[in-house]
mmCIF file of C-alpha atoms in Angstrom:
data_model
loop_
_atom_site.group_PDB
_atom_site.id
_atom_site.type_symbol
_atom_site.label_atom_id
_atom_site.label_comp_id
_atom_site.label_asym_id
_atom_site.label_seq_id
_atom_site.Cartn_x
_atom_site.Cartn_y
_atom_site.Cartn_z
ATOM 1 C CA MET W 1 -7.233 -43.326 41.053
ATOM 2 C CA ASP W 2 -4.792 -40.582 41.845
ATOM 3 C CA ALA W 3 -6.492 -37.234 41.656
ATOM 4 C CA SER W 4 -3.687 -35.470 39.834
ATOM 5 C CA ASN W 5 -3.640 -38.273 37.245
ATOM 6 C CA ILE W 6 -7.387 -37.736 36.610
ATOM 7 C CA THR W 7 -6.642 -34.062 35.863
ATOM 8 C CA PHE W 8 -4.140 -35.078 33.094
ATOM 9 C CA ILE W 9 -6.462 -37.727 31.674
ATOM 10 C CA ILE W 10 -9.294 -35.334 31.545
ATOM 11 C CA ALA W 11 -6.966 -32.721 29.996
ATOM 12 C CA ALA W 12 -5.852 -35.214 27.285
ATOM 13 C CA TYR W 13 -9.336 -36.171 26.275
ATOM 14 C CA THR W 14 -10.512 -32.500 26.399
ATOM 15 C CA VAL W 15 -7.646 -31.375 24.137
ATOM 16 C CA THR W 16 -8.436 -34.239 21.695
ATOM 17 C CA TRP W 17 -12.049 -33.193 21.417
ATOM 18 C CA ILE W 18 -11.165 -29.462 21.097
ATOM 19 C CA VAL W 19 -8.779 -30.320 18.183
ATOM 20 C CA LEU W 20 -11.225 -32.683 16.473
ATOM 21 C CA LEU W 21 -14.327 -30.479 16.804
ATOM 22 C CA GLY W 22 -12.260 -27.342 16.140
ATOM 23 C CA TYR W 23 -10.940 -28.779 12.852
ATOM 24 C CA LEU W 24 -14.433 -30.003 11.923
ATOM 25 C CA LEU W 25 -15.806 -26.472 12.447
ATOM 26 C CA ARG W 26 -13.028 -25.079 10.367
ATOM 27 C CA LEU W 27 -13.989 -27.422 7.541
ATOM 28 C CA VAL W 28 -17.752 -26.635 7.862
ATOM 29 C CA ARG W 29 -16.968 -22.849 7.671
ATOM 30 C CA LYS W 30 -14.405 -23.058 4.967
ATOM 31 C CA GLY W 31 -16.656 -25.484 3.019
ATOM 32 C CA GLY W 32 -19.635 -23.133 3.248
ATOM 33 C CA ARG W 33 -17.652 -20.188 2.030
ATOM 34 C CA ALA W 34 -16.127 -22.166 -0.868
ATOM 35 C CA ARG W 35 -19.468 -23.476 -1.970
ATOM 36 C CA ALA W 36 -20.980 -19.948 -1.764
ATOM 37 C CA ASP W 37 -18.160 -18.531 -3.838
ATOM 38 C CA TYR W 38 -18.611 -21.345 -6.375
ATOM 39 C CA GLU W 39 -22.368 -20.783 -6.619
ATOM 40 C CA ARG W 40 -21.843 -16.988 -6.995
ATOM 41 C CA MET W 41 -19.159 -17.411 -9.611
ATOM 42 C CA ALA W 42 -21.075 -20.018 -11.624
ATOM 43 C CA GLN W 43 -24.143 -17.750 -11.629
ATOM 44 C CA GLN W 44 -22.061 -14.776 -12.721
ATOM 45 C CA ARG W 45 -20.540 -16.854 -15.465
ATOM 46 C CA SER W 46 -23.869 -18.187 -16.690
ATOM 47 C CA GLY W 47 -25.266 -14.603 -16.690
ATOM 48 C CA GLU W 48 -22.323 -13.452 -18.761
ATOM 49 C CA LYS W 49 -22.916 -16.185 -21.210
ATOM 50 C CA SER W 50 -26.654 -15.549 -21.696
ATOM 51 C CA GLN W 51 -26.016 -11.861 -22.447
ATOM 52 C CA MET D 1 -15.556 -35.474 -19.210
ATOM 53 C CA SER D 2 -13.019 -37.803 -17.717
ATOM 54 C CA LEU D 3 -11.469 -37.125 -14.283
ATOM 55 C CA LYS D 4 -8.094 -37.275 -15.871
ATOM 56 C CA ARG D 5 -8.866 -34.309 -18.135
ATOM 57 C CA GLU D 6 -10.486 -32.330 -15.392
ATOM 58 C CA GLY D 7 -7.401 -32.843 -13.157
ATOM 59 C CA LYS D 8 -4.836 -31.820 -15.668
ATOM 60 C CA LEU D 9 -2.970 -28.717 -14.569
ATOM 61 C CA THR D 10 -2.526 -26.516 -17.603
ATOM 62 C CA SER D 11 -2.117 -22.836 -18.086
ATOM 63 C CA SER D 12 -4.602 -22.682 -20.976
ATOM 64 C CA THR D 13 -8.283 -22.009 -20.465
ATOM 65 C CA ASP D 14 -9.379 -25.110 -22.374
ATOM 66 C CA HIS D 15 -10.478 -26.964 -19.242
ATOM 67 C CA LEU D 16 -12.170 -24.008 -17.496
ATOM 68 C CA ARG D 17 -15.616 -24.805 -18.905
ATOM 69 C CA ASP D 18 -15.163 -28.356 -17.804
ATOM 70 C CA THR D 19 -14.287 -27.304 -14.301
ATOM 71 C CA GLN D 20 -17.309 -24.970 -14.124
ATOM 72 C CA ALA D 21 -19.553 -27.823 -15.391
ATOM 73 C CA ALA D 22 -18.016 -30.344 -13.020
ATOM 74 C CA ARG D 23 -19.596 -29.317 -9.822
ATOM 75 C CA PRO D 24 -17.496 -31.124 -7.090
ATOM 76 C CA PRO D 25 -19.563 -33.623 -5.183
ATOM 77 C CA ARG D 26 -20.393 -32.874 -1.554
ATOM 78 C CA THR D 27 -18.992 -35.350 1.007
ATOM 79 C CA SER D 28 -21.929 -36.871 2.729
ATOM 80 C CA ASN D 29 -22.413 -36.074 6.386
ATOM 81 C CA TRP D 30 -23.092 -39.655 7.388
ATOM 82 C CA LEU D 31 -19.382 -40.327 7.419
ATOM 83 C CA ALA D 32 -18.824 -37.391 9.806
ATOM 84 C CA PHE D 33 -21.645 -38.816 12.047
ATOM 85 C CA VAL D 34 -20.391 -42.394 11.943
ATOM 86 C CA SER D 35 -16.725 -41.472 12.605
ATOM 87 C CA PHE D 36 -17.437 -39.132 15.516
ATOM 88 C CA ALA D 37 -19.927 -41.611 17.103
ATOM 89 C CA ALA D 38 -17.263 -44.371 16.631
ATOM 90 C CA VAL D 39 -14.703 -42.222 18.495
ATOM 91 C CA ILE D 40 -17.101 -41.540 21.366
ATOM 92 C CA ALA D 41 -17.986 -45.311 21.640
ATOM 93 C CA ALA D 42 -14.325 -46.322 21.358
ATOM 94 C CA GLN D 43 -13.168 -43.955 24.031
ATOM 95 C CA ALA D 44 -15.951 -44.909 26.368
ATOM 96 C CA TYR D 45 -15.177 -48.516 25.932
ATOM 97 C CA ALA D 46 -11.439 -48.043 26.494
ATOM 98 C CA ILE D 47 -11.856 -45.778 29.502
ATOM 99 C CA LEU D 48 -14.499 -47.908 31.261
ATOM 100 C CA THR D 49 -12.992 -51.390 30.651
ATOM 101 C CA SER D 50 -9.126 -51.020 30.713
ATOM 102 C CA PRO D 51 -7.561 -51.854 34.001
ATOM 103 C CA ALA D 52 -4.891 -49.659 35.684
ATOM 104 C CA ASP D 53 -1.342 -50.204 34.462
ATOM 105 C CA ALA D 54 1.195 -51.668 36.910
ATOM 106 C CA ASP D 55 3.601 -48.620 36.427
ATOM 107 C CA MET D 56 1.411 -45.825 35.216
ATOM 108 C CA GLY D 57 -1.858 -46.597 36.841
ATOM 109 C CA HIS D 58 -4.788 -44.952 35.000
ATOM 110 C CA LEU D 59 -2.493 -42.553 33.132
ATOM 111 C CA GLN D 60 -2.215 -45.341 30.655
ATOM 112 C CA LYS D 61 -5.738 -44.236 29.354
ATOM 113 C CA ILE D 62 -4.046 -41.328 27.596
ATOM 114 C CA MET D 63 -2.579 -44.056 25.155
ATOM 115 C CA TYR D 64 -5.972 -44.383 23.570
ATOM 116 C CA VAL D 65 -5.862 -40.875 22.188
ATOM 117 C CA HIS D 66 -2.083 -40.325 21.887
ATOM 118 C CA VAL D 67 -1.163 -43.401 20.021
ATOM 119 C CA PRO D 68 -3.967 -43.302 17.419
ATOM 120 C CA ALA D 69 -3.242 -39.632 16.851
ATOM 121 C CA ALA D 70 0.394 -40.560 16.101
ATOM 122 C CA TRP D 71 -0.639 -43.319 13.748
ATOM 123 C CA MET D 72 -2.977 -40.903 11.861
ATOM 124 C CA THR D 73 -0.070 -38.476 11.549
ATOM 125 C CA PHE D 74 2.057 -41.118 9.949
ATOM 126 C CA LEU D 75 -0.786 -42.176 7.686
ATOM 127 C CA SER D 76 -1.583 -38.698 6.545
ATOM 128 C CA PHE D 77 2.085 -38.033 5.636
ATOM 129 C CA PHE D 78 2.258 -41.348 3.841
ATOM 130 C CA VAL D 79 -0.722 -40.119 1.735
ATOM 131 C CA VAL D 80 1.197 -36.846 1.163
ATOM 132 C CA LEU D 81 4.264 -38.865 0.019
ATOM 133 C CA VAL D 82 2.330 -41.022 -2.410
ATOM 134 C CA PHE D 83 0.356 -38.243 -3.982
ATOM 135 C CA SER D 84 3.314 -35.797 -4.090
ATOM 136 C CA VAL D 85 5.344 -38.349 -5.955
ATOM 137 C CA ARG D 86 2.408 -38.986 -8.169
ATOM 138 C CA TYR D 87 2.022 -35.308 -8.875
ATOM 139 C CA LEU D 88 5.688 -34.958 -9.722
ATOM 140 C CA TRP D 89 5.405 -37.929 -12.070
ATOM 141 C CA ARG D 90 1.984 -37.213 -13.676
ATOM 142 C CA ARG D 91 1.305 -33.549 -13.121
ATOM 143 C CA GLN D 92 -2.253 -34.034 -12.289
ATOM 144 C CA GLU D 93 -4.012 -31.304 -10.365
ATOM 145 C CA ASN D 94 -6.008 -33.717 -8.257
ATOM 146 C CA ASP D 95 -2.873 -35.396 -6.855
ATOM 147 C CA ASP D 96 -1.638 -32.035 -5.658
ATOM 148 C CA LEU D 97 -5.067 -31.299 -3.976
ATOM 149 C CA ILE D 98 -5.131 -34.659 -2.210
ATOM 150 C CA ALA D 99 -1.535 -34.243 -0.945
ATOM 151 C CA ALA D 100 -2.354 -30.720 0.337
ATOM 152 C CA SER D 101 -5.487 -31.894 2.001
ATOM 153 C CA ALA D 102 -3.657 -34.799 3.710
ATOM 154 C CA ALA D 103 -0.825 -32.511 4.839
ATOM 155 C CA GLU D 104 -3.244 -30.084 6.577
ATOM 156 C CA VAL D 105 -5.022 -32.898 8.284
ATOM 157 C CA GLY D 106 -1.750 -34.620 9.085
ATOM 158 C CA ALA D 107 -0.360 -31.432 10.588
ATOM 159 C CA THR D 108 -3.520 -31.157 12.805
ATOM 160 C CA PHE D 109 -3.000 -34.727 14.072
ATOM 161 C CA ASN D 110 0.751 -34.065 14.468
ATOM 162 C CA GLY D 111 0.012 -31.075 16.720
ATOM 163 C CA LEU D 112 -2.411 -33.089 18.702
ATOM 164 C CA THR D 113 0.155 -35.893 19.118
ATOM 165 C CA LEU D 114 2.614 -33.426 20.458
ATOM 166 C CA MET D 115 0.197 -31.837 22.885
ATOM 167 C CA LEU D 116 -1.056 -35.216 24.161
ATOM 168 C CA GLY D 117 2.539 -36.371 24.523
ATOM 169 C CA MET D 118 3.285 -33.290 26.649
ATOM 170 C CA ILE D 119 0.258 -33.923 28.824
ATOM 171 C CA TRP D 120 1.252 -37.589 29.317
ATOM 172 C CA GLY D 121 4.976 -36.697 29.916
ATOM 173 C CA ARG D 122 4.270 -34.273 32.775
ATOM 174 C CA PRO D 123 2.933 -36.841 35.261
ATOM 175 C CA ALA D 124 4.927 -39.776 33.797
ATOM 176 C CA TRP D 125 8.354 -38.177 33.458
ATOM 177 C CA GLY D 126 7.928 -35.057 35.637
ATOM 178 C CA VAL D 127 8.530 -32.694 32.685
ATOM 179 C CA TRP D 128 6.377 -31.293 29.905
ATOM 180 C CA TRP D 129 9.090 -31.595 27.335
ATOM 181 C CA VAL D 130 12.572 -33.089 26.761
ATOM 182 C CA TRP D 131 14.776 -32.770 23.792
ATOM 183 C CA ASP D 132 14.560 -36.542 23.252
ATOM 184 C CA ALA D 133 14.960 -38.100 19.802
ATOM 185 C CA ARG D 134 11.326 -39.066 19.516
ATOM 186 C CA LEU D 135 9.908 -35.787 20.660
ATOM 187 C CA THR D 136 12.415 -33.735 18.709
ATOM 188 C CA SER D 137 11.853 -35.741 15.461
ATOM 189 C CA THR D 138 8.069 -35.431 15.876
ATOM 190 C CA LEU D 139 8.507 -31.621 16.418
ATOM 191 C CA VAL D 140 10.616 -31.442 13.286
ATOM 192 C CA LEU D 141 7.975 -33.324 11.298
ATOM 193 C CA PHE D 142 5.343 -30.812 12.497
ATOM 194 C CA LEU D 143 7.479 -27.887 11.539
ATOM 195 C CA ILE D 144 8.118 -29.296 8.085
ATOM 196 C CA PHE D 145 4.474 -29.609 7.395
ATOM 197 C CA VAL D 146 3.601 -26.241 8.897
ATOM 198 C CA GLY D 147 6.285 -24.951 6.459
ATOM 199 C CA TYR D 148 4.540 -26.885 3.615
ATOM 200 C CA LEU D 149 1.302 -25.198 4.373
ATOM 201 C CA ALA D 150 2.887 -21.771 4.641
ATOM 202 C CA LEU D 151 4.576 -22.307 1.315
ATOM 203 C CA ARG D 152 1.140 -23.123 -0.273
ATOM 204 C CA ALA D 153 -0.430 -20.095 1.429
ATOM 205 C CA PHE D 154 2.156 -17.661 0.144
ATOM 206 C CA THR D 155 2.727 -18.994 -3.351
ATOM 207 C CA GLU D 156 0.367 -17.466 -5.874
ATOM 208 C CA ASP D 157 1.130 -19.416 -9.079
ATOM 209 C CA ALA D 158 -0.823 -22.745 -8.876
ATOM 210 C CA GLN D 159 1.721 -24.736 -10.974
ATOM 211 C CA GLN D 160 4.642 -23.510 -8.972
ATOM 212 C CA LYS D 161 2.767 -24.031 -5.676
ATOM 213 C CA ALA D 162 1.970 -27.644 -6.640
ATOM 214 C CA GLN D 163 5.582 -28.339 -7.767
ATOM 215 C CA TRP D 164 7.322 -26.848 -4.737
ATOM 216 C CA SER D 165 4.877 -28.300 -2.212
ATOM 217 C CA ALA D 166 5.145 -31.832 -3.849
ATOM 218 C CA ALA D 167 8.909 -31.654 -3.410
ATOM 219 C CA VAL D 168 8.639 -30.507 0.249
ATOM 220 C CA GLY D 169 5.902 -32.960 0.887
ATOM 221 C CA ALA D 170 7.830 -35.929 -0.528
ATOM 222 C CA ILE D 171 11.081 -35.017 1.314
ATOM 223 C CA GLY D 172 9.186 -34.041 4.551
ATOM 224 C CA ALA D 173 7.367 -37.345 4.643
ATOM 225 C CA LEU D 174 10.711 -39.238 4.570
ATOM 226 C CA ASN D 175 11.057 -37.983 8.199
ATOM 227 C CA VAL D 176 8.236 -40.385 9.219
ATOM 228 C CA PRO D 177 10.396 -43.474 9.326
ATOM 229 C CA ILE D 178 13.023 -41.500 11.373
ATOM 230 C CA VAL D 179 10.330 -40.611 13.879
ATOM 231 C CA TYR D 180 9.016 -44.115 14.041
ATOM 232 C CA MET D 181 12.487 -45.692 14.461
ATOM 233 C CA SER D 182 13.892 -42.911 16.820
ATOM 234 C CA VAL D 183 13.038 -44.925 19.920
ATOM 235 C CA LYS D 184 14.965 -47.970 18.546
ATOM 236 C CA TRP D 185 17.940 -46.051 16.992
ATOM 237 C CA TRP D 186 18.675 -43.823 19.966
ATOM 238 C CA ARG D 187 18.379 -44.115 23.750
ATOM 239 C CA THR D 188 15.320 -42.086 24.626
ATOM 240 C CA LEU D 189 13.063 -41.181 27.477
ATOM 241 C CA HIS D 190 10.095 -42.143 25.376
ATOM 242 C CA GLN D 191 8.982 -45.756 25.637
ATOM 243 C CA PRO D 192 9.241 -48.182 22.692
ATOM 244 C CA PRO D 193 6.306 -47.987 20.184
ATOM 245 C CA SER D 194 2.911 -49.007 21.518
ATOM 246 C CA SER D 195 1.243 -51.523 19.276
ATOM 247 C CA PRO D 196 -1.174 -54.460 19.783
ATOM 248 C CA GLU D 197 1.920 -56.777 19.581
ATOM 249 C CA THR D 198 3.834 -55.005 22.385
ATOM 250 C CA LEU D 199 0.839 -54.448 24.656
ATOM 251 C CA ASP D 200 -0.830 -56.540 27.420
ATOM 252 C CA PRO D 201 -3.907 -58.180 25.891
ATOM 253 C CA ALA D 202 -6.084 -56.243 28.285
ATOM 254 C CA TYR D 203 -5.267 -52.982 26.355
ATOM 255 C CA THR D 204 -5.135 -54.378 22.852
ATOM 256 C CA LEU D 205 -8.842 -54.201 21.861
ATOM 257 C CA GLY D 206 -9.197 -50.693 23.222
ATOM 258 C CA LEU D 207 -6.207 -49.483 21.265
ATOM 259 C CA ARG D 208 -7.446 -51.182 18.076
ATOM 260 C CA ILE D 209 -10.952 -49.765 18.149
ATOM 261 C CA ASN D 210 -9.727 -46.291 19.059
ATOM 262 C CA ALA D 211 -7.319 -46.503 16.039
ATOM 263 C CA ILE D 212 -10.106 -47.664 13.701
ATOM 264 C CA ALA D 213 -12.460 -44.867 14.915
ATOM 265 C CA MET D 214 -9.715 -42.281 14.529
ATOM 266 C CA LEU D 215 -9.044 -43.622 11.025
ATOM 267 C CA LEU D 216 -12.624 -43.021 10.058
ATOM 268 C CA VAL D 217 -12.318 -39.410 11.273
ATOM 269 C CA LEU D 218 -9.080 -39.072 9.271
ATOM 270 C CA ILE D 219 -10.777 -40.359 6.115
ATOM 271 C CA TYR D 220 -13.704 -37.972 6.641
ATOM 272 C CA PHE D 221 -11.334 -34.986 7.234
ATOM 273 C CA ILE D 222 -9.200 -35.672 4.175
ATOM 274 C CA ARG D 223 -12.235 -36.240 1.901
ATOM 275 C CA ARG D 224 -13.957 -33.056 3.098
ATOM 276 C CA ARG D 225 -10.790 -30.972 2.884
ATOM 277 C CA TYR D 226 -10.231 -32.318 -0.651
ATOM 278 C CA GLU D 227 -13.728 -31.444 -1.717
ATOM 279 C CA ILE D 228 -13.193 -27.850 -0.473
ATOM 280 C CA ALA D 229 -9.819 -27.701 -2.199
ATOM 281 C CA ARG D 230 -11.516 -28.643 -5.523
ATOM 282 C CA LEU D 231 -14.230 -26.055 -5.014
ATOM 283 C CA GLU D 232 -11.606 -23.354 -4.324
ATOM 284 C CA ARG D 233 -9.557 -24.387 -7.400
ATOM 285 C CA ALA D 234 -12.772 -24.375 -9.533
ATOM 286 C CA VAL D 235 -13.498 -20.875 -8.451
ATOM 287 C CA GLU D 236 -9.971 -19.830 -9.225
ATOM 288 C CA HIS D 237 -10.222 -21.274 -12.735
ATOM 289 C CA MET D 238 -13.583 -19.508 -13.284
ATOM 290 C CA ALA D 239 -12.107 -16.179 -12.103
ATOM 291 C CA GLU D 240 -9.154 -16.745 -14.298
ATOM 292 C CA ALA D 241 -11.378 -17.478 -17.303
ATOM 293 C CA ALA D 242 -13.598 -14.405 -16.532
ATOM 294 C CA ALA D 243 -10.539 -12.150 -16.423
ATOM 295 C CA MET D 244 -9.395 -13.459 -19.745
ATOM 296 C CA GLY D 245 -12.819 -12.862 -21.260
ATOM 297 C CA GLY D 246 -13.430 -16.582 -21.928
ATOM 298 C CA GLY D 247 -16.928 -17.888 -21.787
#
């Protein structure tokens, strides 16, 4: 296998995994923030109702 | 409470209690695990078993990531088209959120397709980029959906955001057939579309399983992004209700 070709093949698979795992990480972080906001808001609302 | 009622986009606060009560379900992590494990297995199979191509040698192995990424781009924007048209027709909030989720995931795969194409193009054609019909139309598609996401980010009013983005999404997705057919309609440097029908049988199975594995990732990404979008919208509704003094 040509050495320069190996570099491009490795680069292609590396970029693929960076993008897939990067987007997964973004979803995990965004999801965690959204769920925390939801819980906080729901608690706040239920506190307001009980008063 | 029916899903239909929950998804209705109205300016009144009637549905806000429902939204608060309807805690959006959490997408199970098993799909993430299965889809990523499938990608690892499919890539390992394709890399280890596919023979060198007569023209490109082992560079051909880039096909197993580039082509599935392109297919997932097309599929995502098809979802955007379907749910944007459904939103314009039915005005259901859920349709808007699904379209937006698919657009974000599609833009990610579109960007990946472009990067992989450049990495493949450099050793195959001797250049990173040419203003060829396939590459240019794929870039235009990417820019349309980056614009779609920017439009959503900068529009405050939920109803206006949904209407405008549905229009942009539906029109933007119409570029997909142009991208697909560009290598047939115009003389381009890009090769004709790779598919199991046009490939040597030695590469068919590898391409199929990589496409299926990437499809699982796509489904997981869109489902997870949609779940987050519903949570964010529920928070907005609750904040709106709190500001209006509703209980």
